[in-house]
PDB file of C-alpha atoms in Angstrom:
ATOM      1  CA  MET A   1     -72.341  68.570  92.645  1.00 41.00           C
ATOM      2  CA  THR A   2     -69.768  65.793  93.080  1.00 49.00           C
ATOM      3  CA  ASN A   3     -71.792  63.427  90.901  1.00 61.00           C
ATOM      4  CA  ASP A   4     -71.445  65.804  87.969  1.00 87.00           C
ATOM      5  CA  VAL A   5     -67.645  65.777  88.005  1.00 96.00           C
ATOM      6  CA  ILE A   6     -66.089  64.018  85.018  1.00 97.00           C
ATOM      7  CA  HIS A   7     -63.146  61.813  85.948  1.00 98.00           C
ATOM      8  CA  VAL A   8     -60.243  62.041  83.504  1.00 98.00           C
ATOM      9  CA  TYR A   9     -57.559  59.346  83.615  1.00 98.00           C
ATOM     10  CA  LEU A  10     -54.213  60.114  81.972  1.00 98.00           C
ATOM     11  CA  MET A  11     -51.695  57.491  80.794  1.00 98.00           C
ATOM     12  CA  PRO A  12     -48.115  58.593  79.981  1.00 97.00           C
ATOM     13  CA  GLY A  13     -45.966  57.415  77.078  1.00 93.00           C
ATOM     14  CA  MET A  14     -43.407  54.623  76.946  1.00 90.00           C
ATOM     15  CA  ALA A  15     -41.070  54.610  79.955  1.00 88.00           C
ATOM     16  CA  ALA A  16     -42.474  57.960  81.088  1.00 91.00           C
ATOM     17  CA  ASN A  17     -43.912  58.775  84.478  1.00 93.00           C
ATOM     18  CA  PRO A  18     -47.143  60.756  84.892  1.00 95.00           C
ATOM     19  CA  ILE A  19     -45.215  63.919  85.742  1.00 94.00           C
ATOM     20  CA  ILE A  20     -45.497  64.643  82.014  1.00 94.00           C
ATOM     21  CA  PHE A  21     -49.023  65.783  82.910  1.00 97.00           C
ATOM     22  CA  GLU A  22     -47.914  68.175  85.675  1.00 96.00           C
ATOM     23  CA  HIS A  23     -49.067  71.247  83.723  1.00 97.00           C
ATOM     24  CA  ILE A  24     -52.361  69.816  82.485  1.00 98.00           C
ATOM     25  CA  LYS A  25     -55.094  71.672  84.373  1.00 98.00           C
ATOM     26  CA  LEU A  26     -58.834  71.388  83.773  1.00 98.00           C
ATOM     27  CA  PRO A  27     -61.649  73.369  85.458  1.00 97.00           C
ATOM     28  CA  GLU A  28     -61.985  71.715  88.867  1.00 96.00           C
ATOM     29  CA  HIS A  29     -65.728  72.213  89.095  1.00 95.00           C
ATOM     30  CA  GLN A  30     -66.154  70.026  85.998  1.00 97.00           C
ATOM     31  CA  PHE A  31     -63.228  67.613  85.956  1.00 98.00           C
ATOM     32  CA  LYS A  32     -61.006  65.591  88.253  1.00 98.00           C
ATOM     33  CA  ILE A  33     -57.697  64.363  86.871  1.00 98.00           C
ATOM     34  CA  HIS A  34     -56.182  61.010  87.825  1.00 98.00           C
ATOM     35  CA  TRP A  35     -52.711  59.826  86.797  1.00 98.00           C
ATOM     36  CA  LEU A  36     -52.078  56.228  85.745  1.00 98.00           C
ATOM     37  CA  GLU A  37     -48.618  54.664  85.966  1.00 97.00           C
ATOM     38  CA  TRP A  38     -46.776  51.872  84.206  1.00 96.00           C
ATOM     39  CA  MET A  39     -46.421  48.529  85.980  1.00 96.00           C
ATOM     40  CA  ILE A  40     -43.766  45.885  85.406  1.00 96.00           C
ATOM     41  CA  PRO A  41     -45.348  43.308  83.088  1.00 97.00           C
ATOM     42  CA  ILE A  42     -45.720  39.678  84.044  1.00 96.00           C
ATOM     43  CA  LYS A  43     -43.684  37.237  81.958  1.00 93.00           C
ATOM     44  CA  ASN A  44     -45.339  36.614  78.570  1.00 93.00           C
ATOM     45  CA  GLU A  45     -48.201  38.983  79.458  1.00 97.00           C
ATOM     46  CA  THR A  46     -50.215  40.129  76.463  1.00 97.00           C
ATOM     47  CA  ILE A  47     -51.049  43.810  76.089  1.00 97.00           C
ATOM     48  CA  SER A  48     -54.723  42.907  76.535  1.00 98.00           C
ATOM     49  CA  ALA A  49     -54.025  41.148  79.847  1.00 98.00           C
ATOM     50  CA  TYR A  50     -51.800  44.040  80.943  1.00 98.00           C
ATOM     51  CA  ALA A  51     -54.563  46.516  80.084  1.00 98.00           C
ATOM     52  CA  LEU A  52     -57.068  44.520  82.125  1.00 98.00           C
ATOM     53  CA  ARG A  53     -54.701  44.463  85.106  1.00 98.00           C
ATOM     54  CA  LEU A  54     -54.096  48.217  84.864  1.00 98.00           C
ATOM     55  CA  SER A  55     -57.830  48.894  84.539  1.00 98.00           C
ATOM     56  CA  LYS A  56     -58.241  47.767  88.171  1.00 97.00           C
ATOM     57  CA  PHE A  57     -56.698  51.100  89.190  1.00 97.00           C
ATOM     58  CA  ILE A  58     -59.585  52.958  87.554  1.00 98.00           C
ATOM     59  CA  LYS A  59     -62.055  53.575  90.370  1.00 96.00           C
ATOM     60  CA  HIS A  60     -64.830  55.467  88.576  1.00 97.00           C
ATOM     61  CA  GLU A  61     -67.380  54.777  85.861  1.00 95.00           C
ATOM     62  CA  ASN A  62     -67.987  56.473  82.530  1.00 94.00           C
ATOM     63  CA  ILE A  63     -64.530  58.020  82.549  1.00 98.00           C
ATOM     64  CA  VAL A  64     -62.461  59.933  80.031  1.00 98.00           C
ATOM     65  CA  LEU A  65     -59.342  57.980  79.110  1.00 98.00           C
ATOM     66  CA  LEU A  66     -56.394  59.804  77.543  1.00 98.00           C
ATOM     67  CA  GLY A  67     -53.099  58.213  76.562  1.00 98.00           C
ATOM     68  CA  VAL A  68     -49.891  59.581  75.064  1.00 97.00           C
ATOM     69  CA  SER A  69     -47.769  57.696  72.505  1.00 94.00           C
ATOM     70  CA  PHE A  70     -47.540  54.017  73.602  1.00 95.00           C
ATOM     71  CA  GLY A  71     -49.895  55.032  76.406  1.00 97.00           C
ATOM     72  CA  GLY A  72     -52.370  55.852  73.627  1.00 98.00           C
ATOM     73  CA  VAL A  73     -52.140  52.267  72.440  1.00 98.00           C
ATOM     74  CA  LEU A  74     -52.667  51.016  75.970  1.00 98.00           C
ATOM     75  CA  VAL A  75     -55.782  53.136  76.650  1.00 98.00           C
ATOM     76  CA  GLN A  76     -57.307  51.707  73.480  1.00 98.00           C
ATOM     77  CA  GLU A  77     -56.731  48.240  74.921  1.00 98.00           C
ATOM     78  CA  ILE A  78     -58.146  49.306  78.316  1.00 98.00           C
ATOM     79  CA  SER A  79     -61.284  50.632  76.584  1.00 98.00           C
ATOM     80  CA  LYS A  80     -61.957  47.092  75.352  1.00 97.00           C
ATOM     81  CA  HIS A  81     -62.390  46.023  78.980  1.00 97.00           C
ATOM     82  CA  ILE A  82     -64.306  48.944  80.491  1.00 97.00           C
ATOM     83  CA  LYS A  83     -66.876  51.466  79.338  1.00 95.00           C
ATOM     84  CA  VAL A  84     -65.483  54.933  78.678  1.00 97.00           C
ATOM     85  CA  ARG A  85     -67.211  58.251  78.129  1.00 97.00           C
ATOM     86  CA  LYS A  86     -64.475  59.497  75.799  1.00 98.00           C
ATOM     87  CA  LEU A  87     -61.303  57.908  74.434  1.00 98.00           C
ATOM     88  CA  ILE A  88     -58.506  60.316  73.505  1.00 98.00           C
ATOM     89  CA  ILE A  89     -55.035  59.549  72.177  1.00 98.00           C
ATOM     90  CA  VAL A  90     -52.201  62.056  71.802  1.00 98.00           C
ATOM     91  CA  SER A  91     -49.059  61.644  69.658  1.00 96.00           C
ATOM     92  CA  SER A  92     -50.020  58.036  69.064  1.00 97.00           C
ATOM     93  CA  VAL A  93     -51.526  55.651  66.502  1.00 97.00           C
ATOM     94  CA  LYS A  94     -55.002  54.167  66.071  1.00 98.00           C
ATOM     95  CA  SER A  95     -53.959  50.996  64.265  1.00 97.00           C
ATOM     96  CA  MET A  96     -50.947  49.124  62.943  1.00 95.00           C
ATOM     97  CA  HIS A  97     -51.500  50.872  59.614  1.00 95.00           C
ATOM     98  CA  GLU A  98     -50.363  54.193  61.118  1.00 96.00           C
ATOM     99  CA  LEU A  99     -47.019  52.823  62.334  1.00 93.00           C
ATOM    100  CA  PRO A 100     -43.956  54.197  60.511  1.00 89.00           C
ATOM    101  CA  LYS A 101     -42.136  51.930  58.071  1.00 87.00           C
ATOM    102  CA  HIS A 102     -39.094  51.400  60.299  1.00 82.00           C
ATOM    103  CA  MET A 103     -41.324  49.950  63.031  1.00 85.00           C
ATOM    104  CA  LEU A 104     -42.993  47.616  60.564  1.00 84.00           C
ATOM    105  CA  LEU A 105     -39.550  46.516  59.391  1.00 84.00           C
ATOM    106  CA  ALA A 106     -38.443  46.037  62.997  1.00 78.00           C
ATOM    107  CA  LYS A 107     -41.456  43.785  63.511  1.00 83.00           C
ATOM    108  CA  LYS A 108     -40.624  41.709  60.469  1.00 82.00           C
ATOM    109  CA  ALA A 109     -36.949  41.365  61.427  1.00 79.00           C
ATOM    110  CA  LYS A 110     -37.708  41.063  65.168  1.00 78.00           C
ATOM    111  CA  ALA A 111     -35.143  43.832  65.694  1.00 72.00           C
ATOM    112  CA  TYR A 112     -37.006  45.020  68.797  1.00 69.00           C
ATOM    113  CA  LYS A 113     -35.343  42.161  70.697  1.00 70.00           C
ATOM    114  CA  LEU A 114     -31.931  43.825  70.367  1.00 60.00           C
ATOM    115  CA  VAL A 115     -32.736  47.260  71.790  1.00 58.00           C
ATOM    116  CA  PRO A 116     -34.020  47.053  75.428  1.00 48.00           C
ATOM    117  CA  THR A 117     -30.725  46.376  77.239  1.00 52.00           C
ATOM    118  CA  GLN A 118     -29.136  49.441  75.681  1.00 54.00           C
ATOM    119  CA  LEU A 119     -32.160  51.583  76.534  1.00 57.00           C
ATOM    120  CA  ALA A 120     -32.221  50.403  80.148  1.00 54.00           C
ATOM    121  CA  SER A 121     -28.563  51.226  80.716  1.00 55.00           C
ATOM    122  CA  ASN A 122     -28.408  54.550  78.884  1.00 63.00           C
ATOM    123  CA  ILE A 123     -30.905  57.259  79.863  1.00 61.00           C
ATOM    124  CA  ASP A 124     -29.767  59.495  76.985  1.00 65.00           C
ATOM    125  CA  VAL A 125     -30.648  56.827  74.423  1.00 64.00           C
ATOM    126  CA  LEU A 126     -33.921  56.087  76.226  1.00 64.00           C
ATOM    127  CA  ALA A 127     -34.935  59.770  76.181  1.00 65.00           C
ATOM    128  CA  LYS A 128     -34.231  60.092  72.471  1.00 64.00           C
ATOM    129  CA  TYR A 129     -36.101  56.849  71.731  1.00 62.00           C
ATOM    130  CA  ALA A 130     -39.133  57.760  73.841  1.00 63.00           C
ATOM    131  CA  PHE A 131     -39.423  61.430  72.896  1.00 65.00           C
ATOM    132  CA  GLY A 132     -37.659  61.691  69.531  1.00 65.00           C
ATOM    133  CA  SER A 133     -34.194  62.919  68.551  1.00 61.00           C
ATOM    134  CA  SER A 134     -35.275  66.560  68.836  1.00 61.00           C
ATOM    135  CA  VAL A 135     -34.936  66.424  72.629  1.00 61.00           C
ATOM    136  CA  ALA A 136     -31.131  66.267  72.462  1.00 58.00           C
ATOM    137  CA  LYS A 137     -30.669  69.964  73.270  1.00 58.00           C
ATOM    138  CA  ARG A 138     -32.853  69.752  76.375  1.00 64.00           C
ATOM    139  CA  LEU A 139     -32.037  66.209  77.417  1.00 62.00           C
ATOM    140  CA  ASP A 140     -31.497  66.995  81.103  1.00 65.00           C
ATOM    141  CA  LEU A 141     -34.944  68.568  81.300  1.00 60.00           C
ATOM    142  CA  TYR A 142     -36.660  65.540  79.816  1.00 63.00           C
ATOM    143  CA  LYS A 143     -34.773  62.929  81.842  1.00 72.00           C
ATOM    144  CA  LYS A 144     -36.978  63.755  84.820  1.00 78.00           C
ATOM    145  CA  TYR A 145     -39.982  62.462  82.892  1.00 84.00           C
ATOM    146  CA  LEU A 146     -38.471  59.003  82.358  1.00 82.00           C
ATOM    147  CA  SER A 147     -38.571  56.693  85.350  1.00 78.00           C
ATOM    148  CA  VAL A 148     -39.307  53.228  83.980  1.00 80.00           C
ATOM    149  CA  ASN A 149     -35.930  51.839  82.904  1.00 77.00           C
ATOM    150  CA  ASP A 150     -36.522  48.233  83.928  1.00 84.00           C
ATOM    151  CA  SER A 151     -35.326  45.987  81.089  1.00 82.00           C
ATOM    152  CA  ARG A 152     -38.324  43.656  81.550  1.00 88.00           C
ATOM    153  CA  TYR A 153     -40.699  46.563  80.971  1.00 91.00           C
ATOM    154  CA  LEU A 154     -38.712  47.950  78.035  1.00 87.00           C
ATOM    155  CA  SER A 155     -38.499  44.565  76.314  1.00 87.00           C
ATOM    156  CA  TRP A 156     -42.235  44.122  76.703  1.00 92.00           C
ATOM    157  CA  ALA A 157     -43.165  47.683  75.712  1.00 91.00           C
ATOM    158  CA  LEU A 158     -41.013  47.749  72.577  1.00 87.00           C
ATOM    159  CA  LYS A 159     -42.356  44.414  71.408  1.00 90.00           C
ATOM    160  CA  GLU A 160     -46.009  45.357  72.097  1.00 93.00           C
ATOM    161  CA  MET A 161     -45.644  48.729  70.356  1.00 91.00           C
ATOM    162  CA  VAL A 162     -43.956  47.373  67.236  1.00 88.00           C
ATOM    163  CA  CYS A 163     -46.088  44.228  67.050  1.00 92.00           C
ATOM    164  CA  TRP A 164     -49.435  45.852  67.878  1.00 95.00           C
ATOM    165  CA  ASN A 165     -51.826  44.310  65.391  1.00 94.00           C
ATOM    166  CA  GLN A 166     -54.991  46.367  65.728  1.00 96.00           C
ATOM    167  CA  GLU A 167     -56.552  46.610  62.283  1.00 95.00           C
ATOM    168  CA  ILE A 168     -59.707  48.635  62.969  1.00 93.00           C
ATOM    169  CA  HIS A 169     -59.991  51.395  65.548  1.00 94.00           C
ATOM    170  CA  ASP A 170     -62.910  52.676  67.587  1.00 93.00           C
ATOM    171  CA  PRO A 171     -64.674  55.152  65.267  1.00 94.00           C
ATOM    172  CA  LYS A 172     -65.423  57.472  68.195  1.00 95.00           C
ATOM    173  CA  ILE A 173     -61.804  57.842  69.248  1.00 98.00           C
ATOM    174  CA  VAL A 174     -60.380  61.377  69.360  1.00 98.00           C
ATOM    175  CA  HIS A 175     -56.856  61.542  67.973  1.00 98.00           C
ATOM    176  CA  ILE A 176     -54.731  64.640  68.661  1.00 98.00           C
ATOM    177  CA  HIS A 177     -51.472  64.789  66.725  1.00 98.00           C
ATOM    178  CA  GLY A 178     -48.697  67.271  66.083  1.00 97.00           C
ATOM    179  CA  ASP A 179     -47.720  68.117  62.529  1.00 97.00           C
ATOM    180  CA  ASN A 180     -44.042  67.856  63.492  1.00 94.00           C
ATOM    181  CA  ASP A 181     -44.107  64.488  65.289  1.00 93.00           C
ATOM    182  CA  ALA A 182     -40.810  62.698  64.563  1.00 87.00           C
ATOM    183  CA  VAL A 183     -41.777  59.378  66.188  1.00 89.00           C
ATOM    184  CA  PHE A 184     -45.139  58.911  64.454  1.00 94.00           C
ATOM    185  CA  PRO A 185     -44.988  61.170  61.363  1.00 94.00           C
ATOM    186  CA  ILE A 186     -48.304  62.797  60.556  1.00 96.00           C
ATOM    187  CA  LYS A 187     -48.095  61.588  56.941  1.00 97.00           C
ATOM    188  CA  ASN A 188     -49.142  58.169  58.257  1.00 96.00           C
ATOM    189  CA  ILE A 189     -51.980  59.507  60.434  1.00 97.00           C
ATOM    190  CA  THR A 190     -55.618  59.883  59.387  1.00 96.00           C
ATOM    191  CA  ASN A 191     -58.632  61.589  60.977  1.00 96.00           C
ATOM    192  CA  CYS A 192     -56.958  63.615  63.699  1.00 98.00           C
ATOM    193  CA  ILE A 193     -57.012  67.048  65.317  1.00 98.00           C
ATOM    194  CA  VAL A 194     -53.771  68.641  64.135  1.00 98.00           C
ATOM    195  CA  VAL A 195     -51.725  70.763  66.535  1.00 98.00           C
ATOM    196  CA  LYS A 196     -49.596  73.210  64.566  1.00 97.00           C
ATOM    197  CA  ASN A 197     -45.863  72.843  65.301  1.00 96.00           C
ATOM    198  CA  GLY A 198     -46.690  70.035  67.703  1.00 96.00           C
ATOM    199  CA  THR A 199     -43.932  67.478  68.290  1.00 91.00           C
ATOM    200  CA  HIS A 200     -44.023  64.069  69.959  1.00 91.00           C
ATOM    201  CA  ILE A 201     -43.628  65.775  73.350  1.00 89.00           C
ATOM    202  CA  MET A 202     -46.315  68.397  72.862  1.00 94.00           C
ATOM    203  CA  ILE A 203     -48.193  67.178  75.970  1.00 96.00           C
ATOM    204  CA  ILE A 204     -45.239  68.744  77.838  1.00 92.00           C
ATOM    205  CA  ASN A 205     -44.349  71.832  75.844  1.00 91.00           C
ATOM    206  CA  LYS A 206     -47.771  72.704  74.424  1.00 96.00           C
ATOM    207  CA  TYR A 207     -49.764  72.094  77.591  1.00 97.00           C
ATOM    208  CA  LYS A 208     -51.544  75.446  77.176  1.00 98.00           C
ATOM    209  CA  TRP A 209     -53.168  74.163  73.983  1.00 98.00           C
ATOM    210  CA  PHE A 210     -54.463  71.123  75.854  1.00 98.00           C
ATOM    211  CA  ASN A 211     -55.689  73.165  78.823  1.00 98.00           C
ATOM    212  CA  GLU A 212     -57.619  75.411  76.445  1.00 98.00           C
ATOM    213  CA  ASN A 213     -59.051  72.710  74.192  1.00 98.00           C
ATOM    214  CA  LEU A 214     -59.511  69.527  76.231  1.00 98.00           C
ATOM    215  CA  PRO A 215     -62.653  70.686  78.066  1.00 98.00           C
ATOM    216  CA  THR A 216     -64.477  71.292  74.777  1.00 97.00           C
ATOM    217  CA  ILE A 217     -63.132  68.066  73.241  1.00 98.00           C
ATOM    218  CA  ILE A 218     -64.297  66.070  76.271  1.00 97.00           C
ATOM    219  CA  LEU A 219     -67.746  67.635  76.436  1.00 96.00           C
ATOM    220  CA  ASP A 220     -68.361  67.481  72.695  1.00 91.00           C
ATOM    221  CA  SER A 221     -70.744  64.621  72.073  1.00 69.00           C
TER     222      SER A 221
END
């Protein structure tokens, strides 16, 4: 029955396009996958206002919302505006307390203001920043996943990621994290499902794990 289908909305990571989810497949009789995409932010737009604007693209009720990396931060903000059946973050953080020290220092020094122009003009630097330095050997492969190189977006995204000030997270959130994540080291992460040998890009290169486990994670009450 169509009414029984669970709608699953997927939000990619910083600067990434939803092609990162191209290999994520869920049983079609139970789930329907929808891809969300980044928009160019309005000047001085807060992440909460951005999340509300993006939520207008969600056309179903009682959905599953999954976000990767900075997309995981954004889906948490979206969930403050709409009701969700399940909130899942991957390779991300649940609060400012899980951010690595260098990001906290960047916030204090406002160093995030110096980076965006370089990222926008150099896809190699952008790929390493978005996915972690481990992608260097397969850079050409990962470049196809990065499509948002607008300096307005990058300035906004870097600031909102580094300056995200969420103190307390939704206790029902499901956090999936790799034990080899170079962007958000697992030593800073609490209460998560650990994926062995999972890196920051495990949604791409460990898609089989997600295809096998997401149905149970979603249906688990």
